[in-house]
Protein backbone atom coordinates (compact mmCIF):
# COMPACT_ATOMS: atom_id res chain seq x y z
CA MET A 1 113.88 84.30 91.65
CA ALA A 2 117.27 83.03 92.71
CA ALA A 3 117.80 79.80 94.59
CA ARG A 4 120.72 78.60 96.63
CA ARG A 5 121.38 75.41 98.49
CA ASP A 6 121.87 75.68 102.23
CA GLU A 7 124.83 73.33 102.80
CA ILE A 8 124.17 72.84 106.50
CA LEU A 9 120.52 71.80 106.24
CA GLY A 10 120.67 70.36 102.72
CA GLU A 11 117.57 72.36 101.71
CA TRP A 12 116.94 74.81 98.90
CA LYS A 13 116.17 78.37 99.96
CA PHE A 14 114.56 80.77 97.52
CA GLU A 15 115.23 84.46 97.28
CA GLU A 16 112.71 86.86 95.81
CA GLU A 17 113.52 90.42 94.85
CA PHE A 18 110.93 93.12 95.34
CA ILE A 19 110.76 96.81 96.13
CA LEU A 20 108.83 97.82 99.22
CA ARG A 21 107.85 101.50 99.16
CA VAL A 22 106.48 102.64 102.54
CA ARG A 23 104.70 106.02 102.62
CA ASP A 24 104.98 106.54 106.40
CA PRO A 25 108.58 107.65 107.18
CA ALA A 26 108.53 106.38 110.78
CA LEU A 27 107.29 102.94 109.72
CA ALA A 28 109.85 102.84 106.91
CA GLU A 29 112.70 103.56 109.32
CA THR A 30 111.51 100.87 111.75
CA ILE A 31 111.27 98.28 108.96
CA ARG A 32 114.71 99.28 107.64
CA LYS A 33 116.21 98.85 111.13
CA ILE A 34 114.68 95.36 111.53
CA LEU A 35 115.88 94.30 108.06
CA ARG A 36 119.44 95.38 108.82
CA GLU A 37 119.69 93.94 112.32
CA GLU A 38 117.59 90.78 112.36
CA GLU A 39 118.57 87.47 110.78
CA ASN A 40 115.02 86.07 110.66
CA VAL A 41 112.65 88.79 109.49
CA SER A 42 109.61 86.53 109.13
CA ASP A 43 108.99 86.77 112.91
CA HIS A 44 108.34 90.53 112.54
CA LEU A 45 107.13 91.04 108.98
CA GLN A 46 104.61 89.21 106.78
CA ILE A 47 103.10 90.07 103.41
CA VAL A 48 99.74 88.47 102.58
CA PHE A 49 97.87 88.98 99.29
CA ASP A 50 94.19 88.51 98.49
CA LYS A 51 92.96 86.48 95.50
CA SER A 52 93.63 89.30 93.02
CA ASN A 53 97.37 89.32 93.89
CA TYR A 54 97.32 93.12 93.57
CA ASN A 55 96.05 94.02 97.03
CA GLY A 56 96.99 92.74 100.42
CA VAL A 57 98.24 93.58 103.88
CA LEU A 58 101.62 94.04 105.46
CA ARG A 59 101.65 92.63 108.98
CA PHE A 60 104.35 94.26 111.05
CA GLN A 61 104.69 94.02 114.84
CA GLY A 62 101.05 93.12 115.36
CA LYS A 63 99.60 95.86 113.10
CA GLN A 64 98.20 95.58 109.58
CA TYR A 65 98.89 98.09 106.81
CA GLN A 66 97.24 98.36 103.37
CA LEU A 67 99.49 97.04 100.59
CA THR A 68 99.04 97.47 96.83
CA VAL A 69 101.10 96.14 93.90
CA LEU A 70 101.79 98.77 91.22
CA ASN A 71 103.78 98.61 88.00
CA LEU A 72 107.03 100.53 87.64
CA PRO A 73 107.56 102.68 84.52
CA GLY A 74 110.55 100.47 83.63
CA VAL A 75 112.27 97.24 84.62
CA THR A 76 114.98 97.34 87.29
CA GLU A 77 117.71 94.71 87.42
CA CYS A 78 118.78 93.24 90.77
CA TYR A 79 122.35 92.21 91.52
CA LYS A 80 124.07 90.42 94.39
CA SER A 81 127.71 90.22 95.42
CA TYR A 82 129.29 87.31 97.26
CA ASP A 83 132.80 88.82 97.48
CA GLU A 84 132.06 92.59 97.31
CA VAL A 85 133.88 92.72 93.95
CA ASN A 86 131.86 90.75 91.40
CA LEU A 87 128.16 91.24 90.76
CA VAL A 88 125.73 88.48 89.83
CA LYS A 89 122.34 89.33 88.34
CA THR A 90 119.64 87.69 90.42
CA GLY A 91 116.46 89.00 88.83
CA ASP A 92 114.35 91.76 87.33
CA VAL A 93 111.79 93.85 89.19
CA GLY A 94 108.92 95.44 87.27
CA GLN A 95 106.52 96.08 90.14
CA VAL A 96 106.64 97.77 93.52
CA LEU A 97 104.77 96.99 96.73
CA VAL A 98 103.32 100.24 98.08
CA VAL A 99 102.39 100.37 101.76
CA GLY A 100 99.92 103.12 102.61
CA ASP A 101 97.32 105.17 100.78
CA LEU A 102 97.63 105.55 97.01
CA ILE A 103 97.79 108.83 95.14
CA GLU A 104 94.74 109.32 92.87
CA GLU A 105 96.85 108.93 89.72
CA GLU A 106 98.26 105.60 90.94
CA SER A 107 94.84 104.17 91.76
CA THR A 108 93.51 104.93 88.26
CA THR A 109 96.57 103.88 86.21
CA GLY A 110 97.89 101.03 88.34
CA GLU A 111 101.39 102.42 87.91
CA VAL A 112 103.68 104.53 90.07
CA ARG A 113 104.58 107.89 88.58
CA ASP A 114 108.26 107.77 89.49
CA GLY A 115 110.75 104.96 89.01
CA VAL A 116 113.36 103.76 91.48
CA THR A 117 116.09 106.34 90.78
CA PRO A 118 115.96 110.14 90.31
CA PRO A 119 116.46 109.96 86.50
CA LEU A 120 113.17 108.05 86.27
CA ARG A 121 111.13 110.83 87.88
CA ASN A 122 108.02 111.29 85.69
CA ALA A 123 109.48 108.78 83.22
CA ARG A 124 106.17 107.82 81.67
CA GLN A 125 105.28 111.43 80.81
CA ARG A 126 108.73 112.23 79.44
CA VAL A 127 109.21 109.12 77.32
CA PHE A 128 105.72 108.26 76.14
CA ARG A 129 104.15 111.45 74.83
CA GLU A 130 100.77 111.91 73.21
CA PRO A 131 100.63 110.90 69.53
CA ILE A 132 100.96 113.71 67.01
CA ASN A 133 97.69 114.49 65.25
CA VAL A 134 98.50 114.76 61.52
CA SER A 135 95.96 114.44 58.74
CA LYS A 136 96.20 111.58 56.24
CA ASP A 137 96.54 114.08 53.35
CA THR A 138 99.66 115.62 54.90
CA VAL A 139 101.20 112.20 55.45
CA GLN A 140 100.43 111.25 51.83
CA LYS A 141 102.04 114.45 50.47
CA VAL A 142 105.21 113.91 52.51
CA GLU A 143 105.34 110.29 51.37
CA ASP A 144 105.06 111.36 47.71
CA TYR A 145 107.85 113.94 48.15
CA LEU A 146 110.11 111.37 49.79
CA PHE A 147 109.50 108.79 47.04
CA SER A 148 110.21 111.47 44.44
CA ILE A 149 113.52 112.32 46.14
CA LEU A 150 114.46 108.63 46.48
CA ASP A 151 113.78 108.10 42.77
CA GLY A 152 116.35 110.80 41.97
CA GLY A 153 113.96 113.67 41.48
CA ALA A 154 113.39 116.81 43.48
CA ALA A 155 110.53 117.68 45.76
CA LYS A 156 107.77 119.82 44.23
CA GLY A 157 108.97 123.39 43.70
CA TYR A 158 112.66 122.50 43.89
CA ARG A 159 115.30 121.68 41.28
CA TYR A 160 118.54 119.76 41.58
CA GLN A 161 121.62 120.77 39.66
CA ASP A 162 124.49 118.32 39.74
CA THR A 163 127.81 120.00 39.09
CA GLU A 164 131.07 118.11 39.08
CA GLU A 165 134.00 120.08 40.43
CA ILE A 166 137.68 119.41 40.86
CA TRP A 167 140.24 120.88 43.25
CA GLU A 168 142.75 122.92 41.27
CA ILE A 169 145.92 124.49 42.65
CA ASP A 170 147.16 127.74 41.09
CA GLN A 171 150.87 127.25 40.27
CA ALA A 172 151.72 130.95 40.73
CA THR A 173 150.17 131.46 44.19
CA GLY A 174 150.06 127.87 45.49
CA LYS A 175 146.42 128.33 46.61
CA GLY A 176 143.69 125.88 45.69
CA ARG A 177 140.06 126.28 44.73
CA TRP A 178 137.11 124.29 43.39
CA VAL A 179 136.44 124.76 39.67
CA PRO A 180 133.84 123.15 37.40
CA ALA A 181 135.16 120.04 35.69
CA THR A 182 135.39 120.08 31.89
CA ASP A 183 134.77 117.08 29.69
C-alpha cells in the first residue's frame, strides 16, 4: 500500500493496488469507462467483503455483483510514474478480485488458472508438475554410483583409463597431433 500526502488538505491518502477481473464484457467496459473519466469513483463503485474476506459484493450503479478473492499463480509488481519517464514500485499483487461466477476449477482450488499476462497462461500446470514416482531402491543405487564416481572410481560395469597426452608437431609436415606422453 502506498501513501501520499495531499498538500492542499494536509491529509494522508492511501492507495491500494488490486486486480479486478470482471467476467461480463459489457460490465467490464462500463467500469473501465468510469475509471478513466471520473475523478471520484467511490460515488459509482464500492467493494464490500463479508467476514471471511474472500467473498463479497461489488456495488456498481445500484446493482450488486458476486465478488470472490482468488490467488494468482505468481506475484505481480505494481509501478507508478509521476513524470512518465521514471517508475516507482508501489506494491505487489498476489490476489485477484473476480466479479461473476467462478469456473469449477477456481472454486475448488481457490486460485485462478491464468496469471495476468499471456506468458502466465496455465502457469501452475506448466511450472509445478506432479512428483516423479521413483522407488527408494533406484534412488539408493543412483546415490551409490554417484558416490563411487565422486570418490574417483567408476560406476558399476564401467572402467576409467586415464591417459596423459601431449600435442606434438611434426617438423616435416608442420601438422600437429595428440600422442601419449612418455615418462
